[in-house]
Short mmCIF file of C-alpha atoms in Angstrom, two decimals:
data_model
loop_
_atom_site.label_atom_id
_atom_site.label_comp_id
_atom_site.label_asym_id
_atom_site.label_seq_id
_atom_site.Cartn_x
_atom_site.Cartn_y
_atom_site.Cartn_z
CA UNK A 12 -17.93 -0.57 8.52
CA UNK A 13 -15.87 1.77 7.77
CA UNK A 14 -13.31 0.87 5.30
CA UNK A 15 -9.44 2.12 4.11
CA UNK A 16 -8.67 1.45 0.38
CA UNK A 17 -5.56 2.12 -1.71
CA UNK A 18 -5.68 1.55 -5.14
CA UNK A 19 -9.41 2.54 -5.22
CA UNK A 20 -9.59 3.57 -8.75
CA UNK A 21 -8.07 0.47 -10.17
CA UNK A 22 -9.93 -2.38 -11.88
CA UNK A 23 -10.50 -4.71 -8.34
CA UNK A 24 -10.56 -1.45 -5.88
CA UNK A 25 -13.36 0.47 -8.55
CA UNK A 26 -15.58 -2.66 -8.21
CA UNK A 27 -15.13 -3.38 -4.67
CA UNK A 28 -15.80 0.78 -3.46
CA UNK A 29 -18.72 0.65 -5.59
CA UNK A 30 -19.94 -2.27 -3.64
CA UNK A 31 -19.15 -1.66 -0.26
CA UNK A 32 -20.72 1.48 -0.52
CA UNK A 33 -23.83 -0.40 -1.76
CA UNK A 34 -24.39 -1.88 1.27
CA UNK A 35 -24.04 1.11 3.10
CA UNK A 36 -20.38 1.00 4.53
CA UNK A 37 -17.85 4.15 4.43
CA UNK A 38 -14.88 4.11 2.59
CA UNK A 39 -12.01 6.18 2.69
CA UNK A 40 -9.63 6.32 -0.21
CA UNK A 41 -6.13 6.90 -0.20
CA UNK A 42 -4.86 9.00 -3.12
CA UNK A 43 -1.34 10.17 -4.28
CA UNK A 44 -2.71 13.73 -5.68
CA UNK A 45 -4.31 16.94 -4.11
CA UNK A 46 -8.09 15.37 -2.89
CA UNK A 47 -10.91 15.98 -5.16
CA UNK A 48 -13.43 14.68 -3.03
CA UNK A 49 -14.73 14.50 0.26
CA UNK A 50 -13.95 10.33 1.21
CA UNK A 51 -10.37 11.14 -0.52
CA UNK A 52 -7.33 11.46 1.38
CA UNK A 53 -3.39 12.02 0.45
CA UNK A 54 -0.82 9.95 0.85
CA UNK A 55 2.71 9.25 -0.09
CA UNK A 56 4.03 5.97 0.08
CA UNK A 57 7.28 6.72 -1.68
CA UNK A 58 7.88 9.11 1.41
CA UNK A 59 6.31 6.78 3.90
CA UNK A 60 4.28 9.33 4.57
CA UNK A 61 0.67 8.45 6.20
CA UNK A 62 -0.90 10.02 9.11
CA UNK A 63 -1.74 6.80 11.73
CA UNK A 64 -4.65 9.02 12.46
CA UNK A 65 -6.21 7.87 8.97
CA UNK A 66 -6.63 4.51 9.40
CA UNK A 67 -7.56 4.86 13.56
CA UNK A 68 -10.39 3.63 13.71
CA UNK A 69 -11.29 1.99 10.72
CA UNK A 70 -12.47 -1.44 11.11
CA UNK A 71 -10.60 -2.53 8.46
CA UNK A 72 -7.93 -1.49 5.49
CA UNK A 73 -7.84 -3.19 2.17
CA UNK A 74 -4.17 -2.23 0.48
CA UNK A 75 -4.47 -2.82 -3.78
CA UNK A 76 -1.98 -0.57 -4.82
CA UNK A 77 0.70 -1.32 -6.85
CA UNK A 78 1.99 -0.64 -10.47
CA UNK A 79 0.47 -3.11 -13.17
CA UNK A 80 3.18 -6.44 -13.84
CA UNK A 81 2.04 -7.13 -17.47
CA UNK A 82 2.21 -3.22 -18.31
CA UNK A 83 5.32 -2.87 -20.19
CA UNK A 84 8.35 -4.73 -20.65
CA UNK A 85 10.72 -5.82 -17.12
CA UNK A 86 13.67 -2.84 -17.56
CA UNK A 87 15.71 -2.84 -14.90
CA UNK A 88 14.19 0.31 -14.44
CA UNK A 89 10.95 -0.77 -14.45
CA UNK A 90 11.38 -3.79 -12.26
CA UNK A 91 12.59 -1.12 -9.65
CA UNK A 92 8.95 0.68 -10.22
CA UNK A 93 7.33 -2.92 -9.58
CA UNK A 94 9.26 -3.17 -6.52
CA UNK A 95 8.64 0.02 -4.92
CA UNK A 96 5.32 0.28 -5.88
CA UNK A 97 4.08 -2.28 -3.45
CA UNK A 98 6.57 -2.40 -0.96
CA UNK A 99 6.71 1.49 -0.16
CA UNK A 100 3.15 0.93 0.44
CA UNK A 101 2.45 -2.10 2.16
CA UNK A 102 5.67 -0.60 4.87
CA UNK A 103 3.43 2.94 4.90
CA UNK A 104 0.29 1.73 5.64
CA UNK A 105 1.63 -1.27 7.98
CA UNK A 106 3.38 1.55 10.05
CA UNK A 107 0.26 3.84 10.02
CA UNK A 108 -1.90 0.66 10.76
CA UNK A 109 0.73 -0.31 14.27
CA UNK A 110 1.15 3.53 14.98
CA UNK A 111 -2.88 3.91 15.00
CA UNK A 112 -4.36 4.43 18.81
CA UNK A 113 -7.11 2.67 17.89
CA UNK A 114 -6.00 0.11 15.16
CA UNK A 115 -8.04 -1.43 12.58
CA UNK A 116 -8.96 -5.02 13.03
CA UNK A 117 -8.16 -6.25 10.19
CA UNK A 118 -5.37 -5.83 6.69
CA UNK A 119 -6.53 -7.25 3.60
CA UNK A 120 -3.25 -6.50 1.44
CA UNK A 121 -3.10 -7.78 -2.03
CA UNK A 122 -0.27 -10.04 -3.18
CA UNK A 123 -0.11 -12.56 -6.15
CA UNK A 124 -0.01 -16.02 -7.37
CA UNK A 125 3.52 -15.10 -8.81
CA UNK A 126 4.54 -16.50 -5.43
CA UNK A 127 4.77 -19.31 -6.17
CA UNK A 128 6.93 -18.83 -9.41
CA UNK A 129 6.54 -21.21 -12.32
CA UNK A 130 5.65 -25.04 -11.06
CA UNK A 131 4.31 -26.54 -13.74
CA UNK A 132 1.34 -28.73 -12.81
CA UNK A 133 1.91 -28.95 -9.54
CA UNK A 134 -1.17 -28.28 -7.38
CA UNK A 135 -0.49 -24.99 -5.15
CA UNK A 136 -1.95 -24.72 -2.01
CA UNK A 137 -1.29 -21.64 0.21
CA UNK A 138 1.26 -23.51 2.14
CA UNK A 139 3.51 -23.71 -0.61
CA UNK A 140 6.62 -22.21 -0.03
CA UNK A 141 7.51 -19.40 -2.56
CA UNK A 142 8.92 -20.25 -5.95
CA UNK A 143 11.83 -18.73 -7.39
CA UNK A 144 12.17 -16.07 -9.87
CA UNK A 145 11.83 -12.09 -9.99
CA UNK A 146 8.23 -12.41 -9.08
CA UNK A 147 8.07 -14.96 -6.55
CA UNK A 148 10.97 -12.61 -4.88
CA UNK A 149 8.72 -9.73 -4.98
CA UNK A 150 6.06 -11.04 -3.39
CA UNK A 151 7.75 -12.64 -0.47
CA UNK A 152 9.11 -8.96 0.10
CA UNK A 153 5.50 -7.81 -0.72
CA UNK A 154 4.12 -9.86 1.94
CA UNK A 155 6.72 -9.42 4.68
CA UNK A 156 6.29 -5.89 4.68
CA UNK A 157 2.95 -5.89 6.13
CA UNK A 158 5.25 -7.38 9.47
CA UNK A 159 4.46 -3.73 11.77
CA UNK A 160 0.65 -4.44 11.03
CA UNK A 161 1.08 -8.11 12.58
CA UNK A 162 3.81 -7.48 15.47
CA UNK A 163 0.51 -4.86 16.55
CA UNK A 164 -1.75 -7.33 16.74
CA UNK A 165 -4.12 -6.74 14.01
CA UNK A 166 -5.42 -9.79 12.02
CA UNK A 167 -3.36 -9.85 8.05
CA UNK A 168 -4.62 -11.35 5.24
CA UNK A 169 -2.65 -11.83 1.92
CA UNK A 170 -5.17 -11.93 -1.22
CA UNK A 171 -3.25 -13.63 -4.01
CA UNK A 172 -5.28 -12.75 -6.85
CA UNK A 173 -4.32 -14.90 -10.29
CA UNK A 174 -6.07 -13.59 -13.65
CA UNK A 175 -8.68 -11.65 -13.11
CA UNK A 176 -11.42 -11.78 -16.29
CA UNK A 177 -13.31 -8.86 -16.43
CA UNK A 178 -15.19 -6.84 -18.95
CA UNK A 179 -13.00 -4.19 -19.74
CA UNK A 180 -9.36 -3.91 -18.74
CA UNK A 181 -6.92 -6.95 -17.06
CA UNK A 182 -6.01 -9.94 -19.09
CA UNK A 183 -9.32 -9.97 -21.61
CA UNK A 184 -9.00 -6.31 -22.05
CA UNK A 185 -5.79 -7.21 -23.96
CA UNK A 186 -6.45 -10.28 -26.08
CA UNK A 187 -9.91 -9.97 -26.35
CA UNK A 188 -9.56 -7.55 -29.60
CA UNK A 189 -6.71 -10.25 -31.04
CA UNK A 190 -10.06 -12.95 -30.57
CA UNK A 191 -11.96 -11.17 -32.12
CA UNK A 192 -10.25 -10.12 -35.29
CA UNK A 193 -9.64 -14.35 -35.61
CA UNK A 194 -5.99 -13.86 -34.24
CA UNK A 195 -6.19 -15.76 -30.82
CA UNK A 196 -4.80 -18.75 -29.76
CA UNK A 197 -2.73 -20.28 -27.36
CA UNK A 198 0.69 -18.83 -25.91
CA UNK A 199 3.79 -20.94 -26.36
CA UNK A 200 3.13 -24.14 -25.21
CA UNK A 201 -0.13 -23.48 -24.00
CA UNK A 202 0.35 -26.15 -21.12
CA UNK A 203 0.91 -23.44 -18.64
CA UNK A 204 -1.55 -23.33 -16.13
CA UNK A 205 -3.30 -19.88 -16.00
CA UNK A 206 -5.39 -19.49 -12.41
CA UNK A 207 -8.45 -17.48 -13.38
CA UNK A 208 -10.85 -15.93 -11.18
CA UNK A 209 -14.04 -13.64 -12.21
CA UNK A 210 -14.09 -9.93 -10.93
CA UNK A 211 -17.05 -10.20 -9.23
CA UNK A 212 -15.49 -13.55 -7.09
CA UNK A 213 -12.45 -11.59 -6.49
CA UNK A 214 -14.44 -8.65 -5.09
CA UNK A 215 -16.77 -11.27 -3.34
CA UNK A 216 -13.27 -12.64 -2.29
CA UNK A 217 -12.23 -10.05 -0.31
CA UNK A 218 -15.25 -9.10 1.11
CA UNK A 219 -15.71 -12.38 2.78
CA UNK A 220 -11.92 -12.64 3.65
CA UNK A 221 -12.87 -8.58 5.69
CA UNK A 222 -15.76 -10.39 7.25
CA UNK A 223 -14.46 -13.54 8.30
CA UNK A 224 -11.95 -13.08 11.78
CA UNK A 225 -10.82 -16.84 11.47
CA UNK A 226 -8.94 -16.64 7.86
CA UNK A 227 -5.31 -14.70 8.03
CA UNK A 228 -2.49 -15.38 5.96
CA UNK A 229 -1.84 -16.44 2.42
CA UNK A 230 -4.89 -16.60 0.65
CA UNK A 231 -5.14 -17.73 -3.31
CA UNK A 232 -7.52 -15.77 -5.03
CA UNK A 233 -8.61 -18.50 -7.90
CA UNK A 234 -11.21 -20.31 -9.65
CA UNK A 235 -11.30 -24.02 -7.99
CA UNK A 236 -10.37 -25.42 -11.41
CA UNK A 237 -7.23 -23.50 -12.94
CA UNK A 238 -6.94 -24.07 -16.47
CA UNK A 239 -4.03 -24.43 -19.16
CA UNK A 240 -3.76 -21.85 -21.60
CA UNK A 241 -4.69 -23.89 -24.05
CA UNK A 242 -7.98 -24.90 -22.47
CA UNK A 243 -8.47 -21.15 -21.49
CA UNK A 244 -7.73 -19.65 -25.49
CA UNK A 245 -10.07 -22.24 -26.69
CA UNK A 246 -12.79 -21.42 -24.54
CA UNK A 247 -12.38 -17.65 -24.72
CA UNK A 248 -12.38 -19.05 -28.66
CA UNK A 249 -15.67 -20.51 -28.27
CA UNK A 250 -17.77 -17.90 -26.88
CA UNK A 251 -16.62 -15.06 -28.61
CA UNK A 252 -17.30 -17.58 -32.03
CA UNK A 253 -13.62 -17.46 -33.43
CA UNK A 254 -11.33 -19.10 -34.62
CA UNK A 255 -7.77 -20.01 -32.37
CA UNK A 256 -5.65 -20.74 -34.39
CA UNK A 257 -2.67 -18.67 -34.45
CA UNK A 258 -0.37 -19.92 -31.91
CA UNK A 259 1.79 -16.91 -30.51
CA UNK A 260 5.43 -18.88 -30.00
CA UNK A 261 7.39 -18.67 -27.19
CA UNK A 262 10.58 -16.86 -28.80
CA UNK A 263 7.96 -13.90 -30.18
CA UNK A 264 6.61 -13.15 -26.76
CA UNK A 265 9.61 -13.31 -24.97
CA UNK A 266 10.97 -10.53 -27.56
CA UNK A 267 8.17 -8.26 -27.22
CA UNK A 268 7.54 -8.78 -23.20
CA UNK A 269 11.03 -8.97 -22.25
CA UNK A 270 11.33 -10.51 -18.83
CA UNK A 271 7.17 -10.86 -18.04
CA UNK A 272 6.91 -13.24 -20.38
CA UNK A 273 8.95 -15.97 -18.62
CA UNK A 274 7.21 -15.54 -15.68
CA UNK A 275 3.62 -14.09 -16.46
CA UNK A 276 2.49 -15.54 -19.46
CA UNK A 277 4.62 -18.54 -20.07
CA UNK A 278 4.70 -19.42 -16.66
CA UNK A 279 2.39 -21.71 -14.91
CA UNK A 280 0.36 -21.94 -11.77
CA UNK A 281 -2.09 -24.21 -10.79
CA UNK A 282 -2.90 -22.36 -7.47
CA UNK A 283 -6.42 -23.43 -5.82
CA UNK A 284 -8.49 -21.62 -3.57
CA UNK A 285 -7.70 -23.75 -0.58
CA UNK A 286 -8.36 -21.28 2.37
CA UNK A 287 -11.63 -20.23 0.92
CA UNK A 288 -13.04 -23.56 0.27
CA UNK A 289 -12.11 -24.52 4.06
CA UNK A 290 -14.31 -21.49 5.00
CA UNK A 291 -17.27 -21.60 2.80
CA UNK A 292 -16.79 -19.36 0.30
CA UNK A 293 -19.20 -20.04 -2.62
CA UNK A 294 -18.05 -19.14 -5.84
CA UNK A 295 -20.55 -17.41 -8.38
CA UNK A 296 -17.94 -18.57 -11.34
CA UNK A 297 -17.07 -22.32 -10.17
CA UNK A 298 -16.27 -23.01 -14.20
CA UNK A 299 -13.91 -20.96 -16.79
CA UNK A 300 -17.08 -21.51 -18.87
CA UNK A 301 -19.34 -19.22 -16.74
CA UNK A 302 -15.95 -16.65 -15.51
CA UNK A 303 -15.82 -16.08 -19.45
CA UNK A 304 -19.58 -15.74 -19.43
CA UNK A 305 -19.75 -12.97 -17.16
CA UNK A 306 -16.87 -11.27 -18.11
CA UNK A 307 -17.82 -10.94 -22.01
CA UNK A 308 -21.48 -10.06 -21.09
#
């Protein structure tokens, strides 16, 4: 195949190039400065600004680009970064994708489980409606703005990803070094429910969603047993041979994470991987246990 990726260089898109390419498929990767490389090719999303003729005759695009939620406190001018980030792109290469003469088949554009805002224990499925919040509202504008890619025909898949564990960077890249100096442990109440997923799953994710014509839609990106963050602190406790003890209160995060706190780390979502179960997927990391396994290997 040959494949369209934004957000190539980040933590999912680095894994999944490297893989693709593995098995022989092209990739083309979209890039916001001057091209270094031969499979690179500008864009501008802020200027809407992508030549249709890119993505003709791809087979398929996969859209990851977007600036990181738990990076710094939620300014207001921040939040506007968040915001245009992935919209400004998803409405570029939607556009590009329905003004293509030959279209790709298929849009694999990232989204979240922030859709669904925080619901406590409540079991989410991917016909949940969205939650409410800033981050449920950003991904229901996230989402919608893939609309030029669907009106044209072309099959639209929305991967929301929850907390993915990998060996370096993403949620372990920042508490792991707290762990390991015997400062973990859980994160307000710690009855939140955190929906984990592996990096190689989530790469394995999106590969099967590419290759699969019958899934389209909302599709949660999780581990089939989301854990609270007590559960998940423990266990992250337990393999890395530490001690969790020191309970990080509520009050203290929401000082030092401003708005993300509320509705990243305090917030709860017990998303399952509904659509991929229905289809088959097989999941290499079925069990925190063996997510945390492979990520800390």
């Amino acid at each position: 195949m040959r494949i369209v990726v934004s957000g190539a260089s980040g933590l999912i898109g680095t894994s999944l190039v490297n893989e693709v390419r593995a098995d022989g498929h092209e990739v083309v990767r979209l890039v916001r400065r001057e091209p270094g490389a031969s499979d690179e090719v500008r864009w501008n999303p802020a200027a809407h600004d992508l030549s249709p003729d890119v993505v003709s005759g791809a087979d398929a695009v996969v859209h990851l680009a977007g600036a990181g939620v738990g990076d710094r406190p939620w300014t207001p001018g921040y939040k506007r970064t968040l915001i245009d980030s992935r919209v400004d792109g998803t409405t570029t290469i939607a556009a590009a994708i329905a003004n293509a003469e030959k279209p790709p088949k298929v849009l694999v554009s990232a989204s979240a489980v922030g859709w669904y805002g925080d619901r406590g224990d409540q079991v989410l499925r991917e016909d949940e409606p969205a939650g409410t919040g800033f981050l449920a509202d950003l991904c229901r504008t996230w989402e919608s703005a893939t609309a030029p890619a669907e009106e044209a025909g072309v099959r639209v898949a929305h991967v929301r990803s929850g907390l993915v564990l990998a060996h370096s960077g993403g949620l372990l890249g920042r508490i792991k070094p707290l762990f390991q100096l015997g400062l973990g442990g859980k994160l307000g109440s710690g009855r939140q429910y955190w929906p984990w997923i592996s990096l190689r799953d989530e790469v394995a994710a999106i590969r099967f969603v590419l290759e699969n014509d019958g899934v389209r839609g909302p599709v949660n990106l999780t581990g089939p047993e989301p854990a609270t963050n007590a559960e998940f602190t423990a266990e992250l406790a337990r393999q890395l041979h530490r001690p969790a003890v020191v309970a990080v209160p509520a009050f203290a995060l929401r000082a030092a994470l401003w708005g993300f706190a509320d509705e990243g780390i305090l917030a709860g979502q017990r998303a399952i991987p509904a659509v991929l179960s229905e289809h088959g997927f097989s999941f290499a990391d079925s069990t925190l246990s063996s997510a945390l396994r492979y990520a800390l290997a």
